[in-house]
mmCIF file of C-alpha atoms in Angstrom:
data_model
loop_
_atom_site.group_PDB
_atom_site.id
_atom_site.type_symbol
_atom_site.label_atom_id
_atom_site.label_comp_id
_atom_site.label_asym_id
_atom_site.label_seq_id
_atom_site.Cartn_x
_atom_site.Cartn_y
_atom_site.Cartn_z
ATOM 1 C CA MET A 1 -0.122 -0.154 0.279
ATOM 2 C CA LYS A 2 1.203 3.363 -1.222
ATOM 3 C CA PRO A 3 2.153 5.759 2.109
ATOM 4 C CA TRP A 4 -0.685 8.148 0.818
ATOM 5 C CA ILE A 5 -3.056 5.625 0.690
ATOM 6 C CA ARG A 6 -2.470 4.896 4.792
ATOM 7 C CA TYR A 7 -2.725 8.737 5.742
ATOM 8 C CA ALA A 8 -5.796 9.259 3.747
ATOM 9 C CA ILE A 9 -7.333 6.006 5.453
ATOM 10 C CA CYS A 10 -6.363 7.533 8.611
ATOM 11 C CA ALA A 11 -7.197 11.371 8.225
ATOM 12 C CA VAL A 12 -10.643 10.062 7.034
ATOM 13 C CA LEU A 13 -11.441 7.663 9.985
ATOM 14 C CA GLY A 14 -10.100 10.194 12.422
ATOM 15 C CA LEU A 15 -12.561 12.887 11.179
ATOM 16 C CA ALA A 16 -15.377 10.264 10.957
ATOM 17 C CA LEU A 17 -14.935 9.392 14.513
ATOM 18 C CA GLY A 18 -13.974 12.980 16.061
ATOM 19 C CA ALA A 19 -17.508 13.827 14.060
ATOM 20 C CA GLY A 20 -19.305 11.050 15.160
ATOM 21 C CA ALA A 21 -18.167 11.342 18.732
ATOM 22 C CA ALA A 22 -19.116 14.936 19.205
ATOM 23 C CA ILE A 23 -22.799 14.072 17.821
ATOM 24 C CA GLN A 24 -23.266 11.131 20.192
ATOM 25 C CA HIS A 25 -21.811 13.484 23.081
ATOM 26 C CA VAL A 26 -24.544 15.741 22.211
ATOM 27 C CA ARG A 27 -27.227 13.543 21.758
ATOM 28 C CA THR A 28 -26.560 11.826 25.101
ATOM 29 C CA GLY A 29 -26.416 15.442 26.896
ATOM 30 C CA VAL A 30 -28.437 16.941 29.105
ATOM 31 C CA LEU A 31 -29.856 20.354 29.159
ATOM 32 C CA GLY A 32 -28.112 22.043 31.527
ATOM 33 C CA ALA A 33 -25.839 19.413 33.000
ATOM 34 C CA SER A 34 -23.634 21.673 34.263
ATOM 35 C CA ARG A 35 -25.653 22.368 37.515
ATOM 36 C CA ALA A 36 -27.333 19.455 39.260
ATOM 37 C CA ILE A 37 -29.452 20.640 42.265
ATOM 38 C CA GLY A 38 -31.562 17.547 43.541
ATOM 39 C CA PRO A 39 -33.217 15.787 40.582
ATOM 40 C CA TRP A 40 -32.885 18.857 38.397
ATOM 41 C CA THR A 41 -30.470 20.593 35.909
ATOM 42 C CA SER A 42 -29.975 24.141 34.984
ATOM 43 C CA GLY A 43 -27.342 26.433 33.187
ATOM 44 C CA SER A 44 -27.494 30.109 33.471
ATOM 45 C CA ASP A 45 -25.599 30.562 30.265
ATOM 46 C CA PHE A 46 -28.083 29.491 27.726
ATOM 47 C CA GLY A 47 -28.818 31.466 24.518
ATOM 48 C CA THR A 48 -25.299 33.817 25.561
ATOM 49 C CA ALA A 49 -21.979 34.450 24.066
ATOM 50 C CA ARG A 50 -20.180 32.922 27.314
ATOM 51 C CA ALA A 51 -22.025 29.798 26.665
ATOM 52 C CA GLY A 52 -19.566 27.144 25.739
ATOM 53 C CA ALA A 53 -19.357 24.872 22.905
ATOM 54 C CA TYR A 54 -20.745 21.724 24.390
ATOM 55 C CA THR A 55 -23.611 23.609 25.876
ATOM 56 C CA ARG A 56 -24.503 25.752 23.275
ATOM 57 C CA ALA A 57 -24.608 22.155 21.055
ATOM 58 C CA VAL A 58 -27.093 20.753 23.350
ATOM 59 C CA VAL A 59 -29.192 23.823 24.084
ATOM 60 C CA SER A 60 -29.357 23.931 20.334
ATOM 61 C CA LEU A 61 -30.565 20.145 20.452
ATOM 62 C CA ARG A 62 -32.947 20.154 23.321
ATOM 63 C CA GLY A 63 -33.684 23.498 23.721
ATOM 64 C CA LEU A 64 -33.253 25.986 20.797
ATOM 65 C CA LEU A 65 -34.349 29.540 21.181
ATOM 66 C CA ALA A 66 -33.958 29.253 25.007
ATOM 67 C CA LEU A 67 -33.845 32.899 27.028
ATOM 68 C CA PRO A 68 -30.833 34.061 28.767
ATOM 69 C CA ALA A 69 -31.110 33.540 32.711
ATOM 70 C CA HIS A 70 -32.467 37.353 33.137
ATOM 71 C CA GLU A 71 -35.455 36.765 31.537
ATOM 72 C CA ALA A 72 -36.124 33.126 32.356
ATOM 73 C CA ARG A 73 -34.202 29.994 33.816
ATOM 74 C CA TYR A 74 -35.221 26.697 33.013
ATOM 75 C CA TYR A 75 -34.660 23.956 35.129
ATOM 76 C CA ASN A 76 -34.962 20.304 33.773
ATOM 77 C CA ALA A 77 -35.622 16.742 35.339
ATOM 78 C CA ALA A 78 -35.091 13.196 33.589
ATOM 79 C CA VAL A 79 -34.853 11.681 37.377
ATOM 80 C CA ASP A 80 -37.111 11.482 40.219
ATOM 81 C CA SER A 81 -35.874 12.516 43.724
ATOM 82 C CA ALA A 82 -34.630 9.249 44.576
ATOM 83 C CA GLY A 83 -32.823 9.494 41.171
ATOM 84 C CA GLU A 84 -34.450 7.187 39.036
ATOM 85 C CA ALA A 85 -35.549 7.615 35.628
ATOM 86 C CA LEU A 86 -39.033 9.399 35.161
ATOM 87 C CA ASP A 87 -41.350 6.561 34.078
ATOM 88 C CA GLY A 88 -44.495 7.312 32.190
ATOM 89 C CA ARG A 89 -46.243 4.305 33.463
ATOM 90 C CA CYS A 90 -45.731 5.364 37.224
ATOM 91 C CA ARG A 91 -47.538 8.237 39.505
ATOM 92 C CA TYR A 92 -45.543 10.987 41.197
ATOM 93 C CA ARG A 93 -46.035 13.727 43.257
ATOM 94 C CA VAL A 94 -44.749 16.924 42.377
ATOM 95 C CA SER A 95 -44.457 19.144 45.702
ATOM 96 C CA GLY A 96 -43.234 22.665 45.506
ATOM 97 C CA GLY A 97 -43.521 26.073 47.389
ATOM 98 C CA THR A 98 -43.004 29.596 46.371
ATOM 99 C CA ILE A 99 -40.816 30.119 43.108
ATOM 100 C CA PRO A 100 -38.914 33.028 43.292
ATOM 101 C CA ALA A 101 -40.185 34.465 39.677
ATOM 102 C CA LYS A 102 -42.915 36.576 38.312
ATOM 103 C CA TRP A 103 -44.704 33.504 36.972
ATOM 104 C CA TRP A 104 -43.384 29.676 35.976
ATOM 105 C CA SER A 105 -44.937 26.505 34.488
ATOM 106 C CA LEU A 106 -44.071 22.951 34.549
ATOM 107 C CA THR A 107 -44.231 20.977 31.188
ATOM 108 C CA LEU A 108 -43.789 17.446 30.640
ATOM 109 C CA TYR A 109 -42.144 16.284 27.364
ATOM 110 C CA ASP A 110 -40.898 12.988 25.736
ATOM 111 C CA HIS A 111 -37.189 12.484 25.563
ATOM 112 C CA PRO A 112 -36.804 14.100 22.566
ATOM 113 C CA GLY A 113 -38.039 17.684 23.716
ATOM 114 C CA TYR A 114 -41.930 17.287 22.147
ATOM 115 C CA LEU A 115 -45.084 17.458 24.349
ATOM 116 C CA VAL A 116 -46.842 14.265 24.977
ATOM 117 C CA ALA A 117 -49.811 13.287 23.716
ATOM 118 C CA ASN A 118 -52.956 12.616 25.967
ATOM 119 C CA GLN A 119 -56.552 12.547 26.248
ATOM 120 C CA ALA A 120 -56.741 15.462 28.247
ATOM 121 C CA GLY A 121 -55.027 17.903 26.060
ATOM 122 C CA ARG A 122 -52.832 18.804 28.782
ATOM 123 C CA PHE A 123 -49.086 19.609 28.651
ATOM 124 C CA SER A 124 -48.595 21.474 31.598
ATOM 125 C CA ILE A 125 -49.277 23.198 34.598
ATOM 126 C CA ALA A 126 -48.568 27.009 35.198
ATOM 127 C CA SER A 127 -48.422 29.199 38.085
ATOM 128 C CA ALA A 128 -51.749 30.968 37.299
ATOM 129 C CA ALA A 129 -53.531 27.192 37.960
ATOM 130 C CA VAL A 130 -51.992 26.417 41.478
ATOM 131 C CA PRO A 131 -54.496 27.649 44.332
ATOM 132 C CA ASN A 132 -51.569 28.393 46.846
ATOM 133 C CA SER A 133 -48.449 29.449 45.303
ATOM 134 C CA ALA A 134 -46.567 29.250 48.785
ATOM 135 C CA LYS A 135 -47.431 25.315 48.939
ATOM 136 C CA TRP A 136 -48.704 23.134 45.692
ATOM 137 C CA GLU A 137 -48.793 19.842 44.565
ATOM 138 C CA VAL A 138 -48.769 18.226 40.759
ATOM 139 C CA ILE A 139 -49.956 14.513 40.425
ATOM 140 C CA VAL A 140 -47.906 13.153 37.271
ATOM 141 C CA ALA A 141 -49.613 10.135 35.957
ATOM 142 C CA PRO A 142 -50.789 8.055 33.476
ATOM 143 C CA ALA A 143 -54.659 8.167 34.376
ATOM 144 C CA GLU A 144 -56.564 11.128 35.817
ATOM 145 C CA GLN A 145 -56.276 12.482 38.956
ATOM 146 C CA ALA A 146 -57.993 14.688 41.295
ATOM 147 C CA GLY A 147 -56.498 18.115 41.969
ATOM 148 C CA LEU A 148 -53.784 19.068 39.841
ATOM 149 C CA TRP A 149 -52.813 16.447 37.089
ATOM 150 C CA LEU A 150 -50.180 16.633 34.294
ATOM 151 C CA PRO A 151 -50.772 13.401 32.133
ATOM 152 C CA THR A 152 -47.558 10.987 31.020
ATOM 153 C CA GLY A 153 -49.256 9.504 28.169
ATOM 154 C CA ARG A 154 -48.130 6.475 29.535
ATOM 155 C CA ILE A 155 -44.710 6.926 27.787
ATOM 156 C CA ASP A 156 -41.409 4.971 28.652
ATOM 157 C CA ARG A 157 -39.185 7.918 30.083
ATOM 158 C CA PHE A 158 -40.284 11.601 30.221
ATOM 159 C CA GLU A 159 -38.871 14.691 31.081
ATOM 160 C CA LEU A 160 -40.241 17.651 33.377
ATOM 161 C CA THR A 161 -39.338 21.139 32.765
ATOM 162 C CA LEU A 162 -39.460 23.785 34.985
ATOM 163 C CA ARG A 163 -39.569 27.517 33.368
ATOM 164 C CA ALA A 164 -39.215 30.507 35.769
ATOM 165 C CA TYR A 165 -39.927 33.793 33.981
ATOM 166 C CA LEU A 166 -38.286 37.032 35.081
ATOM 167 C CA PRO A 167 -36.799 35.239 37.986
ATOM 168 C CA ASP A 168 -36.621 37.309 41.589
ATOM 169 C CA ASP A 169 -32.898 37.306 41.192
ATOM 170 C CA GLY A 170 -32.323 38.769 37.867
ATOM 171 C CA GLY A 171 -31.174 34.884 37.112
ATOM 172 C CA ILE A 172 -27.790 35.639 38.300
ATOM 173 C CA GLY A 173 -27.993 32.668 40.717
ATOM 174 C CA ASN A 174 -29.668 29.225 41.011
ATOM 175 C CA MET A 175 -32.760 28.054 43.077
ATOM 176 C CA THR A 176 -32.051 25.941 45.913
ATOM 177 C CA ARG A 177 -32.901 22.322 46.249
ATOM 178 C CA ASP A 178 -35.540 23.597 48.747
ATOM 179 C CA GLN A 179 -36.887 26.267 46.192
ATOM 180 C CA LEU A 180 -37.593 23.311 43.505
ATOM 181 C CA PRO A 181 -39.916 21.029 43.781
ATOM 182 C CA SER A 182 -39.353 17.217 44.759
ATOM 183 C CA ILE A 183 -40.582 14.550 42.312
ATOM 184 C CA VAL A 184 -41.882 11.632 44.562
ATOM 185 C CA LYS A 185 -42.574 8.539 43.037
ATOM 186 C CA GLU A 186 -45.737 6.909 44.597
ATOM 187 C CA GLY A 187 -46.282 3.840 42.485
ATOM 188 C CA CYS A 188 -46.243 2.247 38.911
ATOM 189 C CA MET B 1 3.192 -1.730 11.487
ATOM 190 C CA ARG B 2 5.551 0.987 11.827
ATOM 191 C CA ARG B 3 4.626 2.214 8.335
ATOM 192 C CA TRP B 4 1.184 2.966 9.940
ATOM 193 C CA LEU B 5 2.317 5.174 13.185
ATOM 194 C CA PHE B 6 2.440 8.482 11.807
ATOM 195 C CA PRO B 7 -0.957 8.231 9.695
ATOM 196 C CA LEU B 8 -2.480 6.878 13.092
ATOM 197 C CA LEU B 9 -1.212 10.059 14.602
ATOM 198 C CA LEU B 10 -2.540 11.754 12.086
ATOM 199 C CA GLY B 11 -5.910 10.316 12.409
ATOM 200 C CA LEU B 12 -5.589 10.792 16.445
ATOM 201 C CA VAL B 13 -5.055 14.770 15.752
ATOM 202 C CA LEU B 14 -8.323 14.983 12.767
ATOM 203 C CA ALA B 15 -10.303 13.295 15.523
ATOM 204 C CA PHE B 16 -9.304 15.698 17.858
ATOM 205 C CA VAL B 17 -10.019 18.497 15.274
ATOM 206 C CA GLY B 18 -13.154 16.809 14.046
ATOM 207 C CA TYR B 19 -14.429 16.497 17.573
ATOM 208 C CA HIS B 20 -14.113 20.305 17.926
ATOM 209 C CA VAL B 21 -15.170 21.285 14.302
ATOM 210 C CA ALA B 22 -18.380 19.268 14.885
ATOM 211 C CA LEU B 23 -19.650 20.651 18.177
ATOM 212 C CA ALA B 24 -18.821 23.850 17.013
ATOM 213 C CA GLN B 25 -21.025 23.861 13.895
ATOM 214 C CA PHE B 26 -23.695 21.638 15.669
ATOM 215 C CA PRO B 27 -25.736 24.736 16.817
ATOM 216 C CA ARG B 28 -25.298 26.704 13.481
ATOM 217 C CA VAL B 29 -26.692 23.561 11.409
ATOM 218 C CA LEU B 30 -29.842 23.126 13.777
ATOM 219 C CA MET B 31 -30.516 26.886 13.934
ATOM 220 C CA GLY B 32 -30.483 26.887 9.859
ATOM 221 C CA LEU B 33 -32.681 23.922 9.807
ATOM 222 C CA ALA B 34 -34.850 25.317 12.298
ATOM 223 C CA THR B 35 -35.129 28.712 10.379
ATOM 224 C CA HIS B 36 -35.544 26.997 7.304
ATOM 225 C CA ARG B 37 -38.378 25.110 8.659
ATOM 226 C CA ILE B 38 -40.386 28.222 10.155
ATOM 227 C CA ALA B 39 -39.535 29.985 6.591
ATOM 228 C CA LYS B 40 -41.169 27.305 4.602
ATOM 229 C CA THR B 41 -44.822 28.390 6.011
ATOM 230 C CA THR B 42 -44.572 32.346 5.266
ATOM 231 C CA GLY B 43 -40.935 32.990 3.784
ATOM 232 C CA TYR B 44 -38.087 35.052 5.115
ATOM 233 C CA ASN B 45 -38.684 38.395 7.210
ATOM 234 C CA ALA B 46 -42.320 37.649 7.681
ATOM 235 C CA MET B 47 -44.168 36.977 11.038
ATOM 236 C CA PHE B 48 -45.519 33.650 11.579
ATOM 237 C CA ALA B 49 -48.137 33.238 14.380
ATOM 238 C CA ALA B 50 -47.954 29.788 15.360
ATOM 239 C CA PRO B 51 -51.069 27.998 16.973
ATOM 240 C CA LEU B 52 -50.430 27.000 20.857
ATOM 241 C CA ALA B 53 -48.146 24.175 20.623
ATOM 242 C CA THR B 54 -49.734 20.648 21.443
ATOM 243 C CA ASP B 55 -47.826 17.133 20.727
ATOM 244 C CA LYS B 56 -47.970 17.956 16.820
ATOM 245 C CA ALA B 57 -45.687 20.792 17.310
ATOM 246 C CA ARG B 58 -42.584 19.684 15.796
ATOM 247 C CA ALA B 59 -40.935 22.913 14.198
ATOM 248 C CA ILE B 60 -39.048 23.746 17.827
ATOM 249 C CA VAL B 61 -37.820 21.622 20.524
ATOM 250 C CA ARG B 62 -39.278 22.063 23.728
ATOM 251 C CA PRO B 63 -42.014 24.316 22.929
ATOM 252 C CA SER B 64 -44.180 25.914 26.101
ATOM 253 C CA PRO B 65 -47.823 25.080 26.001
ATOM 254 C CA ASP B 66 -48.448 28.265 28.171
ATOM 255 C CA LEU B 67 -46.970 30.664 25.021
ATOM 256 C CA ALA B 68 -47.979 31.863 22.025
ATOM 257 C CA TYR B 69 -44.643 31.954 19.606
ATOM 258 C CA SER B 70 -45.047 34.376 16.665
ATOM 259 C CA SER B 71 -41.328 33.835 14.666
ATOM 260 C CA CYS B 72 -39.849 35.700 11.993
ATOM 261 C CA PRO B 73 -37.126 33.851 10.454
ATOM 262 C CA PHE B 74 -34.883 36.845 8.860
ATOM 263 C CA ASP B 75 -32.265 37.355 6.140
ATOM 264 C CA LEU B 76 -30.191 40.380 6.274
ATOM 265 C CA SER B 77 -28.669 39.634 2.908
ATOM 266 C CA ASN B 78 -30.549 42.383 1.108
ATOM 267 C CA GLY B 79 -30.326 44.736 3.851
ATOM 268 C CA PRO B 80 -31.707 45.573 7.679
ATOM 269 C CA VAL B 81 -35.016 43.775 8.601
ATOM 270 C CA LEU B 82 -37.691 45.955 10.581
ATOM 271 C CA VAL B 83 -39.576 44.036 13.427
ATOM 272 C CA ASP B 84 -42.631 45.876 15.173
ATOM 273 C CA VAL B 85 -44.030 44.486 17.820
ATOM 274 C CA ALA B 86 -48.105 45.336 19.028
ATOM 275 C CA PRO B 87 -48.881 45.195 22.951
ATOM 276 C CA VAL B 88 -51.163 42.212 23.522
ATOM 277 C CA PRO B 89 -53.597 41.812 26.480
ATOM 278 C CA ALA B 90 -51.618 39.428 28.392
ATOM 279 C CA PRO B 91 -49.727 39.609 31.508
ATOM 280 C CA TYR B 92 -46.322 38.646 29.527
ATOM 281 C CA TRP B 93 -44.896 39.279 26.334
ATOM 282 C CA SER B 94 -41.498 39.351 24.693
ATOM 283 C CA LEU B 95 -39.414 40.196 21.631
ATOM 284 C CA SER B 96 -35.989 37.965 21.536
ATOM 285 C CA ILE B 97 -33.492 38.140 18.458
ATOM 286 C CA PHE B 98 -31.710 35.217 17.836
ATOM 287 C CA ASN B 99 -28.519 34.930 15.645
ATOM 288 C CA SER B 100 -27.248 32.072 13.722
ATOM 289 C CA ARG B 101 -25.373 30.750 16.621
ATOM 290 C CA THR B 102 -28.401 30.449 18.925
ATOM 291 C CA ASP B 103 -27.159 33.663 20.612
ATOM 292 C CA VAL B 104 -29.604 36.052 22.151
ATOM 293 C CA ALA B 105 -28.780 39.557 20.153
ATOM 294 C CA TYR B 106 -31.617 41.738 22.004
ATOM 295 C CA VAL B 107 -34.661 40.943 24.588
ATOM 296 C CA ARG B 108 -37.260 43.111 25.741
ATOM 297 C CA ASN B 109 -40.470 42.110 27.149
ATOM 298 C CA ASN B 110 -43.476 44.208 27.835
ATOM 299 C CA ILE B 111 -42.562 45.215 31.603
ATOM 300 C CA ASP B 112 -39.375 46.734 30.079
ATOM 301 C CA ALA B 113 -41.237 48.716 27.585
ATOM 302 C CA GLY B 114 -44.194 49.410 29.588
ATOM 303 C CA ASN B 115 -46.713 48.100 27.885
ATOM 304 C CA GLN B 116 -45.847 50.130 24.533
ATOM 305 C CA PRO B 117 -44.998 48.797 21.193
ATOM 306 C CA ILE B 118 -41.624 47.824 20.519
ATOM 307 C CA ARG B 119 -39.707 48.649 16.997
ATOM 308 C CA VAL B 120 -36.164 47.235 16.332
ATOM 309 C CA ALA B 121 -34.013 47.153 13.060
ATOM 310 C CA ILE B 122 -32.230 44.193 12.631
ATOM 311 C CA ALA B 123 -28.930 44.659 10.992
ATOM 312 C CA ARG B 124 -25.592 43.424 10.372
ATOM 313 C CA PRO B 125 -22.385 45.426 11.382
ATOM 314 C CA GLY B 126 -21.768 48.378 9.184
ATOM 315 C CA GLN B 127 -25.329 48.169 7.590
ATOM 316 C CA PRO B 128 -26.694 51.105 7.828
ATOM 317 C CA VAL B 129 -30.001 51.936 9.969
ATOM 318 C CA PRO B 130 -32.242 55.348 9.543
ATOM 319 C CA ASP B 131 -31.899 57.621 12.575
ATOM 320 C CA GLY B 132 -33.491 57.340 15.689
ATOM 321 C CA MET B 133 -34.334 53.342 15.166
ATOM 322 C CA THR B 134 -33.250 51.145 17.571
ATOM 323 C CA ALA B 135 -30.833 48.617 15.942
ATOM 324 C CA VAL B 136 -30.117 45.131 17.064
ATOM 325 C CA ARG B 137 -26.672 44.038 15.584
ATOM 326 C CA VAL B 138 -26.314 40.554 14.811
ATOM 327 C CA ASP B 139 -23.333 38.149 13.083
ATOM 328 C CA GLY B 140 -24.316 36.390 10.246
ATOM 329 C CA THR B 141 -27.227 37.158 7.867
ATOM 330 C CA THR B 142 -30.102 34.836 9.354
ATOM 331 C CA GLY B 143 -31.422 34.139 12.443
ATOM 332 C CA ILE B 144 -35.230 34.476 14.245
ATOM 333 C CA ALA B 145 -36.843 36.962 15.480
ATOM 334 C CA LEU B 146 -39.277 35.658 18.354
ATOM 335 C CA ILE B 147 -42.480 36.832 20.293
ATOM 336 C CA ARG B 148 -43.432 34.790 23.510
ATOM 337 C CA ILE B 149 -46.935 35.780 24.752
ATOM 338 C CA LEU B 150 -48.186 34.126 27.943
ATOM 339 C CA VAL B 151 -51.726 32.666 27.608
ATOM 340 C CA PRO B 152 -52.749 32.216 30.903
ATOM 341 C CA ASP B 153 -55.737 30.286 29.704
ATOM 342 C CA ARG B 154 -56.546 28.773 26.549
ATOM 343 C CA ALA B 155 -60.138 30.406 26.339
ATOM 344 C CA GLN B 156 -58.353 34.096 26.245
ATOM 345 C CA PHE B 157 -56.093 32.632 23.011
ATOM 346 C CA GLY B 158 -58.645 34.322 20.633
ATOM 347 C CA ALA B 159 -58.244 38.040 21.640
ATOM 348 C CA ILE B 160 -54.594 36.937 22.106
ATOM 349 C CA ASP B 161 -54.282 35.674 18.817
ATOM 350 C CA ALA B 162 -56.294 38.813 17.216
ATOM 351 C CA ALA B 163 -54.064 41.208 18.612
ATOM 352 C CA ARG B 164 -50.494 39.697 18.397
ATOM 353 C CA LYS B 165 -51.353 39.543 14.215
ATOM 354 C CA ALA B 166 -50.865 43.465 14.036
ATOM 355 C CA SER B 167 -46.935 42.752 14.886
ATOM 356 C CA SER B 168 -44.844 42.620 11.748
ATOM 357 C CA CYS B 169 -41.609 41.489 10.501
ATOM 358 C CA LYS B 170 -40.377 43.057 7.171
ATOM 359 C CA ALA B 171 -37.060 44.317 4.839
ATOM 360 C CA LEU B 172 -36.380 47.414 5.558
ATOM 361 C CA SER B 173 -36.160 49.084 2.010
#
C-alpha cells in the first residue's frame, strides 16, 4: 500500500470518528447538565455568547431559542428525587413552594423534547392554575387524578421542565434544592 | 506496523479536530434547519403566528404550551429587517432576537417596554439603519426574531391571537 493511502485512510477515519463522537456526546447530553440540584439540572448561560461549545450544542438540540437567565431560568428533570428515571407508567407527586419568579410553568416532554399526546390535551401546569403558590402539588400520572394532574401519556421515559420567568434575582443565581419542587414516585 | 505509526497519529489529531469542529457547527446547523423550517411557511422576513403548541408541534424542540409564539425567520442579505411588536392583552410578552449561532442579540419584555409597542431594526454590523431607530446588530445573515406571549388560559387565546397579528416583520427598504 502506498504511504499516501495510509494517511488518507487514517485522516478520513479520524475526522469521521471525531465528528461522530461529538454528535453522540451532544445527543446523550442533558440540558443544563452543568448544575445539578436534586433531580433538576440547569444552566445560567443559555442563549449567551459566554456559553461553551458543548452547552451551546446541547441547548440547540434540546432547547433551541432558550432565553438568557435574566429573562427565564430553565430547570429540567429526567429523574425523580431518588435518582430513578421518570417513567410514564408510574405516578409521581411533585411538591413545591414559592418559586421566586414572576410566573412559572411545569411542562412534560418526551426525551426528544416534544409534548406528549394524552386524552386530556394537557401539557403543562402553570402558576396561574395553582390555588396556593406557597404550597402546591401536582400529580404526574398516566390516568386522571383529582387536583392538578399532568398526564404522562404512558410513555416509557419523560422529562419535566420548570420554566421560571423573570426570576426575582435577575437570573444570577440558581434556585436551591428547597426552592425547587421534589418529585416523589408513589407507585407504578 | 511502523509504517502506520504516523498515519495513525495524523488520524488522532484529526479526530480531535473533527470533534471540536462538529461541536462548534452543531448549533449553526440546527439553527439553520429551524430557520429554514419556519421560513417554509411564510418565507423570510415575515411574521408567522403559530398556533398554541400541542403534541403535534415539531418545528422547535421544547415548545411551551403556555406561550403563543410568533416568529420571523430573517435574512439580512439584502439589508436590515424591521420588527414591530404590538402590545397584546397578556400579563407577559417579549421579543427576543437570535443570531445564527443561537445567541440572543436582544430581548425586551412588556414590563421593560411599559406595555408600549417595540420597534427594532435587525442589521449586520455596518448596515445603515435610519436615525432614531433601535438597531440590533447580529453576526451572520440569518436568525429568528421570536415573540412570546403568555396565555394564562387557553380560552383567552382568541383575543390574544387577534391582537398579536398586528405585529410584523419586513425588509427595511
